[in-house]
Amino acid sequence: MRQRDSSHITSKTLAAMPSERPSSAGQPCLVIIKGDGLGNRVDLVQQIVEIGRSDECAITIDSGLISRKHAVVQRIAGKWIVADLQSTNGTYVNGQRITTHQLKDGDKISVGRTVLKYLESNMELQYHEQIMDMACRDALTGCYNKRHFDVVLKREVSDSTFHGLPLCLTIFDIDHFKRVNDTLGHPAGDAVLKLVPAIAQQILTEGELFARVGGEEFAIIMPGCDVSAAFTKAESLRASIEAAIFKYEETVIPITVSIGVAQFAAEDTVETLYRRADERLYQSKHSGRNRVM
């Protein structure tokens, strides 16, 4: 069974097995720290975990640099061992090419351009996850950034193609935002940029991703959502922002947004889906702003 992971890397569900490790230790896992799927975590709960380009592998990496069955991580006598499966380009641990290697906490496994870190410590894992989350966030607004948005959109387009599920993309920006900066200053503009996502987050449902993709431009990835439901949600967002009271110091700032919605079609790529949503956004702006198209 495929898990949502990335368009180039997938990990399959691994059944839990009893562990001989002390209870104070964490669940051994691999975390992708470089390459597609950055930040994804694969718990090592199965005796043998293969890595390769083949869909038969527990961790599938769709890259020409990766052999069909490239490497295997397996549990032998209570220890986790990584072994190269006679791959074309080799398997590396901490920069050294290996045939087999007993993994220690913090070791880095490199296959092609992908690097996976082996972790045992709960504390280090939590610290790593916090760092990875910070790297995915926009510093000003706290919502996801463009880099993370691009990764997730690529993954969702791949999943929608593979499973035949609906997918919608909504893009919107703040009307006359430059006027706010020019008349009230950038601190006022920053305050607006922080408040708009706060309103949007109240409307989103689980599984949807909200990101800042430009200066005053935001996007929502809506997996499993058809165009009718996406329009309804986008209209709710537009109305909520229009009704909200944006106040900076003693000045009330009227804010509206223009929104474009596009549904993924079978012939779409990531680029064409984004382009169609962006075109709808500009149709909304050219039609008078403060509307959904």
CSV table of C-alpha atoms in Angstrom, one decimal:
chain,number,residue,atom,x,y,z
A,1,MET,CA,0.0,0.0,0.0
A,2,ARG,CA,1.3,3.4,-0.9
A,3,GLN,CA,1.5,6.1,1.7
A,4,ARG,CA,1.4,9.8,0.8
A,5,ASP,CA,5.1,10.7,0.7
A,6,SER,CA,6.3,12.5,-2.4
A,7,SER,CA,6.0,12.2,-6.1
A,8,HIS,CA,9.5,10.6,-6.2
A,9,ILE,CA,9.8,8.8,-2.9
A,10,THR,CA,7.2,6.6,-1.4
A,11,SER,CA,7.3,4.4,1.8
A,12,LYS,CA,5.0,1.5,2.4
A,13,THR,CA,3.3,0.7,5.7
A,14,LEU,CA,5.6,-1.5,7.8
A,15,ALA,CA,3.9,-3.9,10.3
A,16,ALA,CA,5.1,-3.5,13.9
A,17,MET,CA,7.4,-6.1,15.5
A,18,PRO,CA,8.6,-6.6,19.1
A,19,SER,CA,11.7,-4.7,19.8
A,20,GLU,CA,14.7,-5.9,21.9
A,21,ARG,CA,15.7,-2.3,22.6
A,22,PRO,CA,15.4,-0.8,26.1
A,23,SER,CA,12.1,1.0,26.7
A,24,SER,CA,13.9,4.3,27.2
A,25,ALA,CA,15.2,4.2,23.6
A,26,GLY,CA,13.2,5.5,20.7
A,27,GLN,CA,11.7,3.6,17.8
A,28,PRO,CA,14.6,3.3,15.2
A,29,CYS,CA,13.7,5.1,12.0
A,30,LEU,CA,15.0,6.7,8.9
A,31,VAL,CA,14.4,10.4,8.2
A,32,ILE,CA,15.0,11.9,4.7
A,33,ILE,CA,17.3,14.9,5.3
A,34,LYS,CA,18.2,15.5,1.6
A,35,GLY,CA,16.4,15.0,-1.7
A,36,ASP,CA,12.7,14.5,-2.6
A,37,GLY,CA,10.5,13.7,0.4
A,38,LEU,CA,12.7,15.9,2.6
A,39,GLY,CA,11.6,15.5,6.3
A,40,ASN,CA,9.7,12.2,5.7
A,41,ARG,CA,10.1,9.5,8.3
A,42,VAL,CA,10.0,5.8,7.9
A,43,ASP,CA,9.8,3.7,11.2
A,44,LEU,CA,11.9,0.6,11.1
A,45,VAL,CA,9.3,-1.9,12.4
A,46,GLN,CA,9.8,-4.7,9.8
A,47,GLN,CA,12.7,-7.1,9.7
A,48,ILE,CA,13.8,-6.2,6.2
A,49,VAL,CA,13.3,-2.7,4.6
A,50,GLU,CA,14.5,-2.5,0.9
A,51,ILE,CA,15.4,0.8,-0.7
A,52,GLY,CA,15.3,1.2,-4.5
A,53,ARG,CA,13.5,2.3,-7.6
A,54,SER,CA,11.2,-0.7,-7.8
A,55,ASP,CA,7.6,-0.4,-6.4
A,56,GLU,CA,8.3,-3.6,-4.6
A,57,CYS,CA,10.7,-1.8,-2.2
A,58,ALA,CA,9.5,-0.5,1.1
A,59,ILE,CA,11.1,2.8,0.3
A,60,THR,CA,10.7,3.7,-3.4
A,61,ILE,CA,12.9,6.4,-4.9
A,62,ASP,CA,12.1,7.2,-8.5
A,63,SER,CA,15.5,8.3,-9.8
A,64,GLY,CA,17.8,7.1,-12.5
A,65,LEU,CA,20.7,7.2,-10.0
A,66,ILE,CA,19.0,4.4,-8.0
A,67,SER,CA,19.0,0.7,-8.9
A,68,ARG,CA,15.7,-1.2,-8.9
A,69,LYS,CA,16.8,-2.8,-5.6
A,70,HIS,CA,19.6,-0.6,-4.3
A,71,ALA,CA,20.1,-1.3,-0.6
A,72,VAL,CA,18.5,-3.0,2.3
A,73,VAL,CA,18.2,-2.1,6.0
A,74,GLN,CA,17.6,-5.3,8.1
A,75,ARG,CA,17.5,-6.3,11.7
A,76,ILE,CA,20.0,-9.0,12.6
A,77,ALA,CA,20.5,-10.2,16.2
A,78,GLY,CA,18.9,-7.0,17.5
A,79,LYS,CA,21.1,-4.7,15.4
A,80,TRP,CA,20.1,-2.7,12.3
A,81,ILE,CA,22.4,-3.4,9.3
A,82,VAL,CA,22.5,-1.6,6.0
A,83,ALA,CA,23.8,-3.5,3.0
A,84,ASP,CA,24.3,-2.6,-0.6
A,85,LEU,CA,22.5,-4.8,-3.1
A,86,GLN,CA,25.2,-4.6,-5.8
A,87,SER,CA,23.8,-1.3,-6.9
A,88,THR,CA,25.3,0.5,-9.9
A,89,ASN,CA,26.1,3.8,-8.1
A,90,GLY,CA,26.8,2.4,-4.6
A,91,THR,CA,25.5,2.9,-1.1
A,92,TYR,CA,27.3,5.3,1.3
A,93,VAL,CA,27.3,5.7,5.0
A,94,ASN,CA,28.7,8.9,6.4
A,95,GLY,CA,30.4,9.5,3.0
A,96,GLN,CA,32.1,6.1,2.8
A,97,ARG,CA,31.0,3.5,0.2
A,98,ILE,CA,29.9,0.3,2.0
A,99,THR,CA,29.0,-3.3,1.3
A,100,THR,CA,27.5,-3.8,4.8
A,101,HIS,CA,27.5,-1.5,7.8
A,102,GLN,CA,26.1,-1.8,11.4
A,103,LEU,CA,24.1,1.4,11.9
A,104,LYS,CA,24.7,3.7,14.8
A,105,ASP,CA,22.4,6.5,16.0
A,106,GLY,CA,22.9,9.5,13.6
A,107,ASP,CA,24.5,7.6,10.7
A,108,LYS,CA,23.7,9.0,7.3
A,109,ILE,CA,22.8,6.7,4.4
A,110,SER,CA,23.3,8.1,0.9
A,111,VAL,CA,21.7,6.5,-2.2
A,112,GLY,CA,21.8,8.6,-5.3
A,113,ARG,CA,21.0,12.2,-4.3
A,114,THR,CA,18.9,11.1,-1.4
A,115,VAL,CA,20.2,11.1,2.2
A,116,LEU,CA,18.5,9.2,5.0
A,117,LYS,CA,19.5,9.6,8.6
A,118,TYR,CA,19.2,6.7,11.0
A,119,LEU,CA,17.8,7.8,14.4
A,120,GLU,CA,17.3,5.9,17.6
A,121,SER,CA,17.0,8.8,20.2
A,122,ASN,CA,13.5,10.2,20.8
A,123,MET,CA,15.1,13.5,21.8
A,124,GLU,CA,17.1,13.8,18.6
A,125,LEU,CA,14.1,12.8,16.5
A,126,GLN,CA,11.9,15.4,18.1
A,127,TYR,CA,14.7,18.1,17.7
A,128,HIS,CA,15.1,17.0,14.0
A,129,GLU,CA,11.4,17.2,13.4
A,130,GLN,CA,11.2,20.7,14.9
A,131,ILE,CA,14.1,21.8,12.7
A,132,MET,CA,12.5,20.3,9.6
A,133,ASP,CA,9.2,21.9,10.4
A,134,MET,CA,10.8,25.3,10.9
A,135,ALA,CA,12.5,24.9,7.4
A,136,CYS,CA,9.1,24.4,5.9
A,137,ARG,CA,7.5,27.5,7.4
A,138,ASP,CA,7.3,31.1,6.3
A,139,ALA,CA,9.1,33.2,8.9
A,140,LEU,CA,6.5,36.0,8.9
A,141,THR,CA,3.1,34.2,8.8
A,142,GLY,CA,4.0,30.8,10.2
A,143,CYS,CA,2.2,29.0,7.4
A,144,TYR,CA,4.0,26.7,5.0
A,145,ASN,CA,6.4,28.3,2.6
A,146,LYS,CA,6.7,28.0,-1.2
A,147,ARG,CA,9.4,25.3,-1.1
A,148,HIS,CA,7.2,23.0,1.0
A,149,PHE,CA,4.1,23.9,-1.1
A,150,ASP,CA,6.0,22.8,-4.3
A,151,VAL,CA,6.9,19.4,-2.7
A,152,VAL,CA,3.4,18.7,-1.5
A,153,LEU,CA,1.7,19.8,-4.7
A,154,LYS,CA,3.9,17.5,-6.7
A,155,ARG,CA,3.1,14.7,-4.4
A,156,GLU,CA,-0.7,15.3,-4.5
A,157,VAL,CA,-0.7,15.5,-8.3
A,158,SER,CA,1.1,12.2,-8.4
A,159,ASP,CA,-1.4,10.6,-5.9
A,160,SER,CA,-4.3,12.1,-7.8
A,161,THR,CA,-3.0,10.6,-11.1
A,162,PHE,CA,-2.3,7.2,-9.5
A,163,HIS,CA,-5.5,6.8,-7.5
A,164,GLY,CA,-7.9,8.8,-9.7
A,165,LEU,CA,-9.0,11.0,-6.8
A,166,PRO,CA,-10.2,14.7,-7.2
A,167,LEU,CA,-7.7,17.5,-6.4
A,168,CYS,CA,-8.2,21.2,-6.4
A,169,LEU,CA,-5.8,24.1,-6.1
A,170,THR,CA,-6.9,27.5,-4.9
A,171,ILE,CA,-4.7,30.6,-5.3
A,172,PHE,CA,-5.6,34.0,-3.9
A,173,ASP,CA,-3.9,37.3,-3.2
A,174,ILE,CA,-4.8,40.4,-1.2
A,175,ASP,CA,-6.4,43.2,-3.2
A,176,HIS,CA,-4.6,46.5,-3.3
A,177,PHE,CA,-2.0,45.3,-0.9
A,178,LYS,CA,0.6,47.8,-2.2
A,179,ARG,CA,-1.7,50.6,-1.1
A,180,VAL,CA,-1.6,49.3,2.5
A,181,ASN,CA,2.2,49.4,2.5
A,182,ASP,CA,2.4,52.7,0.7
A,183,THR,CA,-0.1,54.5,3.0
A,184,LEU,CA,0.4,52.9,6.4
A,185,GLY,CA,3.9,51.4,6.1
A,186,HIS,CA,5.3,47.9,5.9
A,187,PRO,CA,4.5,47.0,9.6
A,188,ALA,CA,0.8,47.5,8.8
A,189,GLY,CA,1.2,45.3,5.7
A,190,ASP,CA,3.0,42.6,7.8
A,191,ALA,CA,0.1,42.7,10.3
A,192,VAL,CA,-2.4,42.0,7.4
A,193,LEU,CA,-0.2,39.2,6.1
A,194,LYS,CA,-0.3,37.5,9.5
A,195,LEU,CA,-4.1,37.9,10.0
A,196,VAL,CA,-5.2,36.6,6.6
A,197,PRO,CA,-3.7,33.1,7.2
A,198,ALA,CA,-5.2,33.0,10.7
A,199,ILE,CA,-8.7,33.4,9.1
A,200,ALA,CA,-8.0,30.9,6.3
A,201,GLN,CA,-6.8,28.3,8.8
A,202,GLN,CA,-10.3,28.3,10.5
A,203,ILE,CA,-11.9,27.3,7.2
A,204,LEU,CA,-9.5,24.5,6.1
A,205,THR,CA,-10.2,20.8,6.8
A,206,GLU,CA,-7.7,18.1,7.7
A,207,GLY,CA,-5.4,17.1,4.9
A,208,GLU,CA,-5.5,20.5,3.2
A,209,LEU,CA,-2.3,22.6,3.0
A,210,PHE,CA,-2.2,26.4,3.2
A,211,ALA,CA,1.0,28.1,2.1
A,212,ARG,CA,2.4,31.6,1.3
A,213,VAL,CA,3.6,31.3,-2.3
A,214,GLY,CA,4.5,35.0,-3.0
A,215,GLY,CA,4.6,38.4,-1.4
A,216,GLU,CA,0.8,38.8,-0.8
A,217,GLU,CA,-0.2,35.6,-2.6
A,218,PHE,CA,-1.3,32.4,-0.9
A,219,ALA,CA,-2.4,28.9,-2.0
A,220,ILE,CA,-4.5,26.0,-0.7
A,221,ILE,CA,-4.0,22.4,-1.9
A,222,MET,CA,-7.3,20.5,-1.5
A,223,PRO,CA,-6.8,16.8,-2.0
A,224,GLY,CA,-10.1,14.8,-2.4
A,225,CYS,CA,-12.0,18.0,-3.1
A,226,ASP,CA,-14.0,18.5,-6.3
A,227,VAL,CA,-14.4,21.9,-7.9
A,228,SER,CA,-17.9,22.5,-6.5
A,229,ALA,CA,-16.7,22.0,-2.9
A,230,ALA,CA,-13.6,24.0,-3.6
A,231,PHE,CA,-15.6,27.0,-4.9
A,232,THR,CA,-17.9,26.8,-1.8
A,233,LYS,CA,-14.9,26.9,0.5
A,234,ALA,CA,-13.2,29.6,-1.5
A,235,GLU,CA,-16.3,31.8,-1.3
A,236,SER,CA,-16.5,31.2,2.5
A,237,LEU,CA,-12.9,32.3,2.7
A,238,ARG,CA,-13.5,35.4,0.6
A,239,ALA,CA,-16.6,36.4,2.7
A,240,SER,CA,-14.8,35.8,6.0
A,241,ILE,CA,-11.9,38.0,5.0
A,242,GLU,CA,-14.1,40.8,3.8
A,243,ALA,CA,-16.1,40.7,7.0
A,244,ALA,CA,-13.1,40.6,9.3
A,245,ILE,CA,-11.9,43.8,11.0
A,246,PHE,CA,-8.2,44.4,10.3
A,247,LYS,CA,-7.0,47.1,12.7
A,248,TYR,CA,-3.4,48.4,12.9
A,249,GLU,CA,-2.8,50.7,15.8
A,250,GLU,CA,-5.9,53.0,15.5
A,251,THR,CA,-6.5,52.5,11.8
A,252,VAL,CA,-9.1,50.0,10.4
A,253,ILE,CA,-7.9,48.5,7.1
A,254,PRO,CA,-10.5,47.2,4.7
A,255,ILE,CA,-9.2,43.9,3.2
A,256,THR,CA,-10.6,41.8,0.4
A,257,VAL,CA,-9.0,39.0,-1.6
A,258,SER,CA,-9.3,37.7,-5.2
A,259,ILE,CA,-9.4,34.0,-5.7
A,260,GLY,CA,-8.8,31.5,-8.5
A,261,VAL,CA,-9.8,27.8,-8.3
A,262,ALA,CA,-8.8,25.0,-10.6
A,263,GLN,CA,-9.5,21.3,-10.5
A,264,PHE,CA,-6.8,18.7,-11.6
A,265,ALA,CA,-7.5,17.1,-14.9
A,266,ALA,CA,-6.0,13.9,-16.3
A,267,GLU,CA,-3.9,15.8,-18.8
A,268,ASP,CA,-2.6,18.2,-16.2
A,269,THR,CA,1.0,18.5,-14.8
A,270,VAL,CA,1.9,20.4,-11.7
A,271,GLU,CA,2.8,23.4,-13.9
A,272,THR,CA,-0.5,23.4,-15.9
A,273,LEU,CA,-2.6,23.0,-12.8
A,274,TYR,CA,-0.9,25.9,-11.1
A,275,ARG,CA,-1.1,28.0,-14.3
A,276,ARG,CA,-4.8,27.5,-14.6
A,277,ALA,CA,-5.5,28.4,-11.0
A,278,ASP,CA,-3.3,31.5,-11.4
A,279,GLU,CA,-5.1,32.5,-14.6
A,280,ARG,CA,-8.4,32.3,-12.7
A,281,LEU,CA,-7.0,34.5,-10.0
A,282,TYR,CA,-6.1,37.2,-12.5
A,283,GLN,CA,-9.5,36.8,-14.1
A,284,SER,CA,-11.0,37.5,-10.7
A,285,LYS,CA,-8.8,40.6,-10.3
A,286,HIS,CA,-9.6,42.0,-13.8
A,287,SER,CA,-13.3,41.4,-13.2
A,288,GLY,CA,-13.4,43.8,-10.2
A,289,ARG,CA,-11.6,41.9,-7.4
A,290,ASN,CA,-13.1,40.5,-4.2
A,291,ARG,CA,-14.6,37.5,-6.0
A,292,VAL,CA,-14.0,33.8,-6.8
A,293,MET,CA,-13.4,32.5,-10.3
